[in-house]
CSV table of C-alpha atoms and ligand atoms in Angstrom, one decimal:
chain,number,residue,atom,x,y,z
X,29,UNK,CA,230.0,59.4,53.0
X,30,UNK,CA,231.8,62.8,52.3
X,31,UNK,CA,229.7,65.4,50.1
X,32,UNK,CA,230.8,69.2,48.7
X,33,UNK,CA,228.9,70.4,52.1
X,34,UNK,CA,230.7,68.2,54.9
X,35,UNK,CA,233.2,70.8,56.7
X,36,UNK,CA,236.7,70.2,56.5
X,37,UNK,CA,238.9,70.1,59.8
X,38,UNK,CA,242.6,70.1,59.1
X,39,UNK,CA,245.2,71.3,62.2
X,40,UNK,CA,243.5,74.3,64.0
X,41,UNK,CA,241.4,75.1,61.2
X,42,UNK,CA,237.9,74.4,59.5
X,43,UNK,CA,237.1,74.6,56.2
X,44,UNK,CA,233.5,74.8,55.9
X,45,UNK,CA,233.2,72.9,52.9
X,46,UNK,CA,234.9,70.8,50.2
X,47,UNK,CA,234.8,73.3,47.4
X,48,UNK,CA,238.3,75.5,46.7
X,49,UNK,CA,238.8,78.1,44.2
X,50,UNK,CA,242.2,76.9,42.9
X,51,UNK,CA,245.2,79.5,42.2
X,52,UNK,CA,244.6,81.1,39.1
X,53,UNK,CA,246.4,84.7,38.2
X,54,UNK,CA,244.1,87.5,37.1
X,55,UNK,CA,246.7,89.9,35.8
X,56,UNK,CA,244.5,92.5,38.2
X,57,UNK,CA,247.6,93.8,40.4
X,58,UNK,CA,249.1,96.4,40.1
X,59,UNK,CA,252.5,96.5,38.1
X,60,UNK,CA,254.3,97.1,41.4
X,61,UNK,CA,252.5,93.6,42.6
X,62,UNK,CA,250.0,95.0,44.9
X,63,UNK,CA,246.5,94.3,45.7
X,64,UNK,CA,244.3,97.0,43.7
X,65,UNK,CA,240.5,97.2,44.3
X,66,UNK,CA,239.7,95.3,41.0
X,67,UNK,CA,241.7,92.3,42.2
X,68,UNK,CA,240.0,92.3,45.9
X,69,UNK,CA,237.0,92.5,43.6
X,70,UNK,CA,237.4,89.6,41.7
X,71,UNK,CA,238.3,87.3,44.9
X,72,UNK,CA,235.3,88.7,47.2
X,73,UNK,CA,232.7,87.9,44.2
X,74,UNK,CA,234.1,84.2,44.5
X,75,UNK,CA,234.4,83.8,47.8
X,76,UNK,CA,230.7,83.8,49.0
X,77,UNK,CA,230.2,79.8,49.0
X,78,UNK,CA,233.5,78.3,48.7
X,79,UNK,CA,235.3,76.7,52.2
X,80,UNK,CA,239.1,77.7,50.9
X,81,UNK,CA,240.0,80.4,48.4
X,82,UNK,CA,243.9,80.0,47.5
X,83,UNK,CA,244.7,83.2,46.1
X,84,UNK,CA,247.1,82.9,42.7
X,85,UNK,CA,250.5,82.5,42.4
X,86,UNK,CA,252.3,85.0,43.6
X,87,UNK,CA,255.9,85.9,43.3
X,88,UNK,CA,258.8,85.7,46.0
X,89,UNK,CA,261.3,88.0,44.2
X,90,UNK,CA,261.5,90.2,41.7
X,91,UNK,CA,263.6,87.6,39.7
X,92,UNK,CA,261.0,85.1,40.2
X,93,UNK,CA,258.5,86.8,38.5
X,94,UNK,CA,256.5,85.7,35.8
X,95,UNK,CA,254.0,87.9,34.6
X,96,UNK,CA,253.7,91.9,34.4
X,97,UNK,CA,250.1,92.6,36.2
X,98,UNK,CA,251.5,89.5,38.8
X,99,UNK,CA,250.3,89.5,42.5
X,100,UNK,CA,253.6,90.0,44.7
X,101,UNK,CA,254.7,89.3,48.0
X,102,UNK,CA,258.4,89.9,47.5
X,103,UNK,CA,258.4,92.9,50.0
X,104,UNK,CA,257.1,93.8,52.9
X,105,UNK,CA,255.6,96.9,51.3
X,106,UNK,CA,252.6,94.2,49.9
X,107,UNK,CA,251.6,93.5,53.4
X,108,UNK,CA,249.0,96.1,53.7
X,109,UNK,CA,247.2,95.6,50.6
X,110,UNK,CA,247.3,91.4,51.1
X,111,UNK,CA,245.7,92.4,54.5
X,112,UNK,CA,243.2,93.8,52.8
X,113,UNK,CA,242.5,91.2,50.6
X,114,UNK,CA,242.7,88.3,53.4
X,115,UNK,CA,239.9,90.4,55.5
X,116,UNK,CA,237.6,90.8,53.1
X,117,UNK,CA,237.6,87.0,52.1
X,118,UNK,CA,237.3,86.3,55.7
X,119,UNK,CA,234.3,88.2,55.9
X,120,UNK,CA,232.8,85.8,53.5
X,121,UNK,CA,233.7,83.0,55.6
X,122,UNK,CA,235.6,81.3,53.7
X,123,UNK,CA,239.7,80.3,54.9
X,124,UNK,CA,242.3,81.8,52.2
X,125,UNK,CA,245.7,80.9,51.6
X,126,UNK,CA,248.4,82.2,49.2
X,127,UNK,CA,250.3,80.2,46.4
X,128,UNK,CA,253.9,81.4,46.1
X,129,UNK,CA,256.0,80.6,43.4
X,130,UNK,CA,259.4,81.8,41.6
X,131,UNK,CA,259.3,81.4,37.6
X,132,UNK,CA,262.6,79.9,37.3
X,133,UNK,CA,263.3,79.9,33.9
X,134,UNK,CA,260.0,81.5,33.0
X,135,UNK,CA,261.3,84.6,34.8
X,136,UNK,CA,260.3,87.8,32.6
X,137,UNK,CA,262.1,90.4,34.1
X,138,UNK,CA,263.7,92.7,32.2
X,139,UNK,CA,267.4,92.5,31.1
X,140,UNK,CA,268.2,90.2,33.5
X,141,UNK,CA,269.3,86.3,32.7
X,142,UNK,CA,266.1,84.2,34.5
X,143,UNK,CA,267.9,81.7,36.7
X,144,UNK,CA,266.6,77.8,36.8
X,145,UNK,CA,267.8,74.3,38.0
X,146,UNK,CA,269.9,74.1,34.5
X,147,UNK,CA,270.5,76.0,31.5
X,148,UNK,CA,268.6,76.1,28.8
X,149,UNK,CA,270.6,78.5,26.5
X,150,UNK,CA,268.0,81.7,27.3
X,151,UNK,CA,268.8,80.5,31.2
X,152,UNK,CA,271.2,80.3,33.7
X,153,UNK,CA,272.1,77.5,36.2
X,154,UNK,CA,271.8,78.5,39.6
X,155,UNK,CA,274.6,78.4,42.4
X,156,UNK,CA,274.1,76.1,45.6
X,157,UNK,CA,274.5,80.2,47.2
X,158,UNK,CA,271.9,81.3,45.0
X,159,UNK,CA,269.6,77.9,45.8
X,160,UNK,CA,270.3,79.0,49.2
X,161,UNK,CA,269.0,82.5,48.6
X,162,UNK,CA,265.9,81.3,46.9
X,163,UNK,CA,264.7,79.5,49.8
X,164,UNK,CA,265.2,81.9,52.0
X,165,UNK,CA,262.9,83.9,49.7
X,166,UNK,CA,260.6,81.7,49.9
X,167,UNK,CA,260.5,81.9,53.7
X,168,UNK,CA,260.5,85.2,53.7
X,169,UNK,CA,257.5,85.7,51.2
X,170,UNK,CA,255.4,82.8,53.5
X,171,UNK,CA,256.2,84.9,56.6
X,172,UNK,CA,254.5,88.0,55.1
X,173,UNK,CA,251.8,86.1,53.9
X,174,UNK,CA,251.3,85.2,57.7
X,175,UNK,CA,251.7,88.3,58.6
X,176,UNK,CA,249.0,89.5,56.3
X,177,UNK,CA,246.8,87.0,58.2
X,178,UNK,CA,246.7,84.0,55.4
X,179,UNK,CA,245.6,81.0,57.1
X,180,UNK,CA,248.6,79.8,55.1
X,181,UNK,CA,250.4,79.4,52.6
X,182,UNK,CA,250.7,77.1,48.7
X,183,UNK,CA,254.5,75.9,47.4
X,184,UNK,CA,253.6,76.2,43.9
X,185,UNK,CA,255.8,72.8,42.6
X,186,UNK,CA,253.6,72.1,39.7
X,187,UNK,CA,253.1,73.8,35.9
X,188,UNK,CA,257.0,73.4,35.1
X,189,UNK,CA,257.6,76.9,37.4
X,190,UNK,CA,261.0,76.6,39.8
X,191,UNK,CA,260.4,74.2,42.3
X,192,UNK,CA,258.8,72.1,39.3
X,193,UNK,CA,262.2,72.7,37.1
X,194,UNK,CA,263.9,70.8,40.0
X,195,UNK,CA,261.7,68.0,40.5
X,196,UNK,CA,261.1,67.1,36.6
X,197,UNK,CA,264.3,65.4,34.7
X,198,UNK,CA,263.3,67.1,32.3
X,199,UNK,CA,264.7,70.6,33.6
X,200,UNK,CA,266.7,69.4,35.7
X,201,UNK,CA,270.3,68.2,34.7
X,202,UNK,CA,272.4,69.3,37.4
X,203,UNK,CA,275.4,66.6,38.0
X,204,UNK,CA,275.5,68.2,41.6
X,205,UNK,CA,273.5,66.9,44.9
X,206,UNK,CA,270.3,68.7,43.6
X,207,UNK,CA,270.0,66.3,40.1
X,208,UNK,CA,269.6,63.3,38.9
X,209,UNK,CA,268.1,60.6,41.2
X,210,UNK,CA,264.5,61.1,42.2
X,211,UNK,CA,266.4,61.9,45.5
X,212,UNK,CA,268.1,64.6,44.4
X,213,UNK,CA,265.5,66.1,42.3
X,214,UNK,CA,263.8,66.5,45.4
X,215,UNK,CA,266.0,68.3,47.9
X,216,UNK,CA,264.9,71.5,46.7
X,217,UNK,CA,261.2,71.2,46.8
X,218,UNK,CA,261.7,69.8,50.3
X,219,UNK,CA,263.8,72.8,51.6
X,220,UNK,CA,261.6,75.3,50.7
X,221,UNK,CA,258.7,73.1,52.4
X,222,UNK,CA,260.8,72.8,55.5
X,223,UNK,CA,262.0,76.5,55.5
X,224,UNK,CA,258.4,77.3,55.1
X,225,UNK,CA,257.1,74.9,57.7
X,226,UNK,CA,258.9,77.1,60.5
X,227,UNK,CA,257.4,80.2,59.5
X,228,UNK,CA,253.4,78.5,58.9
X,229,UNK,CA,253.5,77.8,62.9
X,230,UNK,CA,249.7,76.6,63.3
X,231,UNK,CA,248.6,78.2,59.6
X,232,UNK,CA,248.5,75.6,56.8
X,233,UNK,CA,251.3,74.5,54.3
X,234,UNK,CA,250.1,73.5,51.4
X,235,UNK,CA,252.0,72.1,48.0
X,236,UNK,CA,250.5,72.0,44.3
X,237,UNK,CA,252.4,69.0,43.5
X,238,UNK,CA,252.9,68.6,39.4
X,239,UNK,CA,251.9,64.8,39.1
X,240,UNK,CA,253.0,63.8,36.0
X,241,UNK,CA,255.0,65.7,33.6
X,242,UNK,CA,252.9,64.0,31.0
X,243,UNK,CA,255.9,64.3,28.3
X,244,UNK,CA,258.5,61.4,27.6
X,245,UNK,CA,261.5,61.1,30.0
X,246,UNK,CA,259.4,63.5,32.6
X,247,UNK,CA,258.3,62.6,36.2
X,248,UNK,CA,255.8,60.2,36.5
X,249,UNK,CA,252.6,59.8,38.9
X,250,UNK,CA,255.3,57.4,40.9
X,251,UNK,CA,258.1,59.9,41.6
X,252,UNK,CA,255.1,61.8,42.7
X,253,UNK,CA,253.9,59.1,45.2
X,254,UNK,CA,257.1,59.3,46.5
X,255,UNK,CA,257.7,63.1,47.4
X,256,UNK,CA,254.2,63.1,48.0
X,257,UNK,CA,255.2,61.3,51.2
X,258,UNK,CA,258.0,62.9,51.7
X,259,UNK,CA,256.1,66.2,51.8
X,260,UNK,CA,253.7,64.4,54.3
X,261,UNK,CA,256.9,63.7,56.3
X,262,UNK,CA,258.0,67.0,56.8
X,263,UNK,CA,254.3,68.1,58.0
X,264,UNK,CA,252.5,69.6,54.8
X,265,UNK,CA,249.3,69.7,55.4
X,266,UNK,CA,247.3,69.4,52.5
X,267,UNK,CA,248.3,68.1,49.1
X,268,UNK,CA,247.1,70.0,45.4
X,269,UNK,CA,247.0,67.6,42.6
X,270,UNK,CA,248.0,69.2,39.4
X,271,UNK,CA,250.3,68.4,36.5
X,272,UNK,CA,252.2,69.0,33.1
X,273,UNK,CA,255.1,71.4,32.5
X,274,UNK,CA,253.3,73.5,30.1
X,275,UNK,CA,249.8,75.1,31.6
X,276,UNK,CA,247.8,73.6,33.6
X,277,UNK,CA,245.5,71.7,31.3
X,278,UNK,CA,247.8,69.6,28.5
X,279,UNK,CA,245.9,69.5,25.0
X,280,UNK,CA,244.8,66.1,25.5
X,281,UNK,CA,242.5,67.1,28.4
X,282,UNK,CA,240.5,69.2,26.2
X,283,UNK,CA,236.5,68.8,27.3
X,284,UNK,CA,237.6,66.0,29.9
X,285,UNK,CA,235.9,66.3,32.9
X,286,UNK,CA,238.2,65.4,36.4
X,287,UNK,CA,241.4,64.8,33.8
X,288,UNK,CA,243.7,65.1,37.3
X,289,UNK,CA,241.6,63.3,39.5
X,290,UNK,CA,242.9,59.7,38.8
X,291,UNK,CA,246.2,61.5,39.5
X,292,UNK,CA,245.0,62.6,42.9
X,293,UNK,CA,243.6,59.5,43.5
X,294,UNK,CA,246.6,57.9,43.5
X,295,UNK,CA,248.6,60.6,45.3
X,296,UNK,CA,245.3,59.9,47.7
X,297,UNK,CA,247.0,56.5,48.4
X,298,UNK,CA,249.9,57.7,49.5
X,299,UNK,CA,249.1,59.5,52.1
X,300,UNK,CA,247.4,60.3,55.0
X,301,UNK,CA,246.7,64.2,54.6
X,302,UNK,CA,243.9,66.0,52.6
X,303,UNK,CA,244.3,65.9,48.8
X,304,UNK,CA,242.6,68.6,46.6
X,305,UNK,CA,241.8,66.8,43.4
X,306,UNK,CA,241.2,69.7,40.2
X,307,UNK,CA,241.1,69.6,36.4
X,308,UNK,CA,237.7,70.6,34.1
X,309,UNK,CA,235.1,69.8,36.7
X,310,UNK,CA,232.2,71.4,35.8
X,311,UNK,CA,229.1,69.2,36.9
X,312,UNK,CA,227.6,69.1,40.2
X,313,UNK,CA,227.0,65.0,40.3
X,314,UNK,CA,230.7,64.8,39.2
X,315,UNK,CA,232.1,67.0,42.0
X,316,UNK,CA,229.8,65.4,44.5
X,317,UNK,CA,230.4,61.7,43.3
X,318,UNK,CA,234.3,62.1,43.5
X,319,UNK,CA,234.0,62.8,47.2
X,320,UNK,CA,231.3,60.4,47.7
X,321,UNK,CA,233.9,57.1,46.3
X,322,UNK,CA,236.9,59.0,48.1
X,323,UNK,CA,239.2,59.6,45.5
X,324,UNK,CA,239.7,62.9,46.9
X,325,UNK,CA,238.8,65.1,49.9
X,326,UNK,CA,238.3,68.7,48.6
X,327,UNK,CA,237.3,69.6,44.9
X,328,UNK,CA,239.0,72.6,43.3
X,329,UNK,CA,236.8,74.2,40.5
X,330,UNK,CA,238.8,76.6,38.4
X,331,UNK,CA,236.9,77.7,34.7
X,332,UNK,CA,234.0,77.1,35.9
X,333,UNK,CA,234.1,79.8,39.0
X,334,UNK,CA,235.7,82.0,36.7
X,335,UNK,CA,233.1,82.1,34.3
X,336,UNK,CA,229.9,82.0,36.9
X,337,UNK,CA,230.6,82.3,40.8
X,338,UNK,CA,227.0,81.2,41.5
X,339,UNK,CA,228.3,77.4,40.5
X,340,UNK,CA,229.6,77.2,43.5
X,341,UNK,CA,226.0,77.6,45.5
X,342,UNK,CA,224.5,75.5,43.2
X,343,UNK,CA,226.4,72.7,43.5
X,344,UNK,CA,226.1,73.0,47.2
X,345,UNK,CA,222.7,72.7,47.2
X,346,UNK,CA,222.7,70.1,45.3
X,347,UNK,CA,224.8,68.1,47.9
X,348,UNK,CA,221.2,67.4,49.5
X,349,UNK,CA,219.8,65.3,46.9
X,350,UNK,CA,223.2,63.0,47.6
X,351,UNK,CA,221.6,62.9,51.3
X,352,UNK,CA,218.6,61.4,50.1
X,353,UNK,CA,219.7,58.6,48.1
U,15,LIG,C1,243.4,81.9,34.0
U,15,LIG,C2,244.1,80.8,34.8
U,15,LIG,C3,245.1,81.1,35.6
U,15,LIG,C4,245.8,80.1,36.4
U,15,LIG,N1,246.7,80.5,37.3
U,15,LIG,C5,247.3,79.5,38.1
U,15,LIG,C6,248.1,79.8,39.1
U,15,LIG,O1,248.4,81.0,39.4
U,15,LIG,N2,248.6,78.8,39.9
U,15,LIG,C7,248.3,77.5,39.7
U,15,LIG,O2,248.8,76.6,40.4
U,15,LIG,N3,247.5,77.2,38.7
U,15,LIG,C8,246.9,78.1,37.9
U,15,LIG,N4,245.9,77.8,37.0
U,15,LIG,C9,245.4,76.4,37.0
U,15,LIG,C10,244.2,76.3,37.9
U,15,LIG,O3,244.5,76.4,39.2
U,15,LIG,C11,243.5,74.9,37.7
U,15,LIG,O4,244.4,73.9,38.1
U,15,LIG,C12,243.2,74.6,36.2
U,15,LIG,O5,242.5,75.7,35.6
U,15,LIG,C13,242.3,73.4,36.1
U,15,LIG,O6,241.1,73.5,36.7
U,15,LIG,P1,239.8,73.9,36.0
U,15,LIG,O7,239.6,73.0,34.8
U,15,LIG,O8,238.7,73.7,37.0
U,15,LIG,O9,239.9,75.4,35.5
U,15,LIG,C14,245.3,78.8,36.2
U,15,LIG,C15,244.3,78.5,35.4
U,15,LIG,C16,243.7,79.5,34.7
U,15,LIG,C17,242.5,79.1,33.8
């Protein structure tokens, strides 16, 4: 029987617990997309309890950028201050990885036209050479997270941002050998996983993967079964359940506790690897119970940390009285 305090051991790594602080941006960087002190701030007062802190999305190029005060990791020049950030986390005890993301066609960069799997009229439909470039980005940004000393590194592919615009019809519809069938729509997710993999060497890959697009004629928790495997295939590690193409909790999720988790538990079925299940958990029993009847094997807690970082002690002590029943 897993609880929030069983340790986690996933390649050459051990997560001391099943709690993760899940991605969330804190508009604290700096407008160049470095680490200031606030932002180390923010992560260290969260990091005290937790087993895995995955830092917030973070941009791989300046045109994948999505908000002004974003964390960056376009440039080697954000090294320093990501070292910073990693060693002070570490010092908590906790393992920290980075979630990198391009916007797509929620790119806010100035007088430039945002680029994105098809055109929506404000976008513009990307080459196969500018696909090509992206991923390389993508590399690139992973390798300096690595070289910052991340234990590794998050594809953001959920909340409708780039790799998400490929994989959802809904975005995506290219006649070309990156749309249409399932297939298709999942070549570019899985080249930036295996351009990624390379650089990660022991370090972990991870991938928020957007379950269901939870709007008519989107992906479904099925097309997510099926690239959940396919990510599994080409060696990603551990598997972040998420969803929707607009924000991270749809209006209809509104005061429900664990509205992902039957999401994750299916993803859960899948496959073999870790799956971080997320989504209004706010209750100690209910973050203990999920891993207790296996529907997932780490519990990301997002609001709830934001709003009090004690939670997170609190509902590990409260793992004992699970021991005792
Ligand atoms: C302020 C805020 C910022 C967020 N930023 C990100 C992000 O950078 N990347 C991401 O994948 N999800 C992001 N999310 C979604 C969270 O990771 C999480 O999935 C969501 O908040 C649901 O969990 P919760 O109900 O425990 O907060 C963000 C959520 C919030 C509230």
């Amino acid at each position: 029987m897993v609880l929030l305090t069983d340790p986690l051991h996933v390649k050459s790594l051990v997560l001391r617990n099943r709690l993760v602080l899940p991605p969330m941006l804190t508009n604290l960087a700096a407008y160049d997309g470095s680490v200031t002190d606030a932002l180390v701030e923010h992560y260290l007062k969260r990091a005290a309890y937790v087993g895995l802190v995955i830092v917030e999305a973070s941009y791989v190029s300046e045109a994948g950028k999505y908000v002004e005060k974003q964390l960056g990791v376009h440039c080697d020049d954000m090294i320093h201050g990501l070292k910073r950030l990693v060693e002070g986390v570490h010092e908590m005890g906790a393992c920290v990885v980075l979630q990198i993301v391009h916007a797509g066609s929620k790119s806010t960069l100035q007088n430039t036209i945002p680029l994105a799997p098809s055109s929506d009229g404000r976008s513009k439909e990307l080459s196969k050479k500018e696909i090509g470039i992206i991923v390389d980005e993508f590399a690139k940004a992973a390798e300096r997270a690595i070289l910052a000393g991340f234990d590794g590194v998050e594809v953001h592919g959920a909340h409708g941002f780039l790799v998400n615009q490929f994989f959802s019809p809904l975005t995506n519809r290219r006649l070309d050998d990156y749309g249409g069938a399932l297939e298709n729509r999942m070549r570019f997710p899985l080249e930036v996983v295996e351009a990624i993999k390379d650089v990660v060497g022991n370090k972990l890959l991870l991938y928020r993967i957007g379950a269901d697009d939870l709007t008519p004629g989107g992906s479904t928790v099925e097309d997510a079964k099926v690239l959940a495997k396919k990510l599994e295939e080409k060696g990603v590690d551990i598997i972040d359940v998420s969803g929707g193409v607009c924000g991270s909790r749809p209006a209809q999720f509104e005061g429900v506790e664990g509205y992902f988790i039957p999401y994750a538990h299916e993803i859960k079925k899948a496959v073999s690897v870790p799956v971080i299940g997320v989504g209004g958990i706010r209750s100690y029993e209910y973050a203990n119970r999920i891993l207790m009847e296996g529907y997932v094997d780490l519990v990301a807690v997002g609001r709830q940390l934001l709003k009090d970082p004690m939670w997170a002690k609190r509902a590990l002590d409260s793992a004992n009285l699970f021991k005792k029943v």
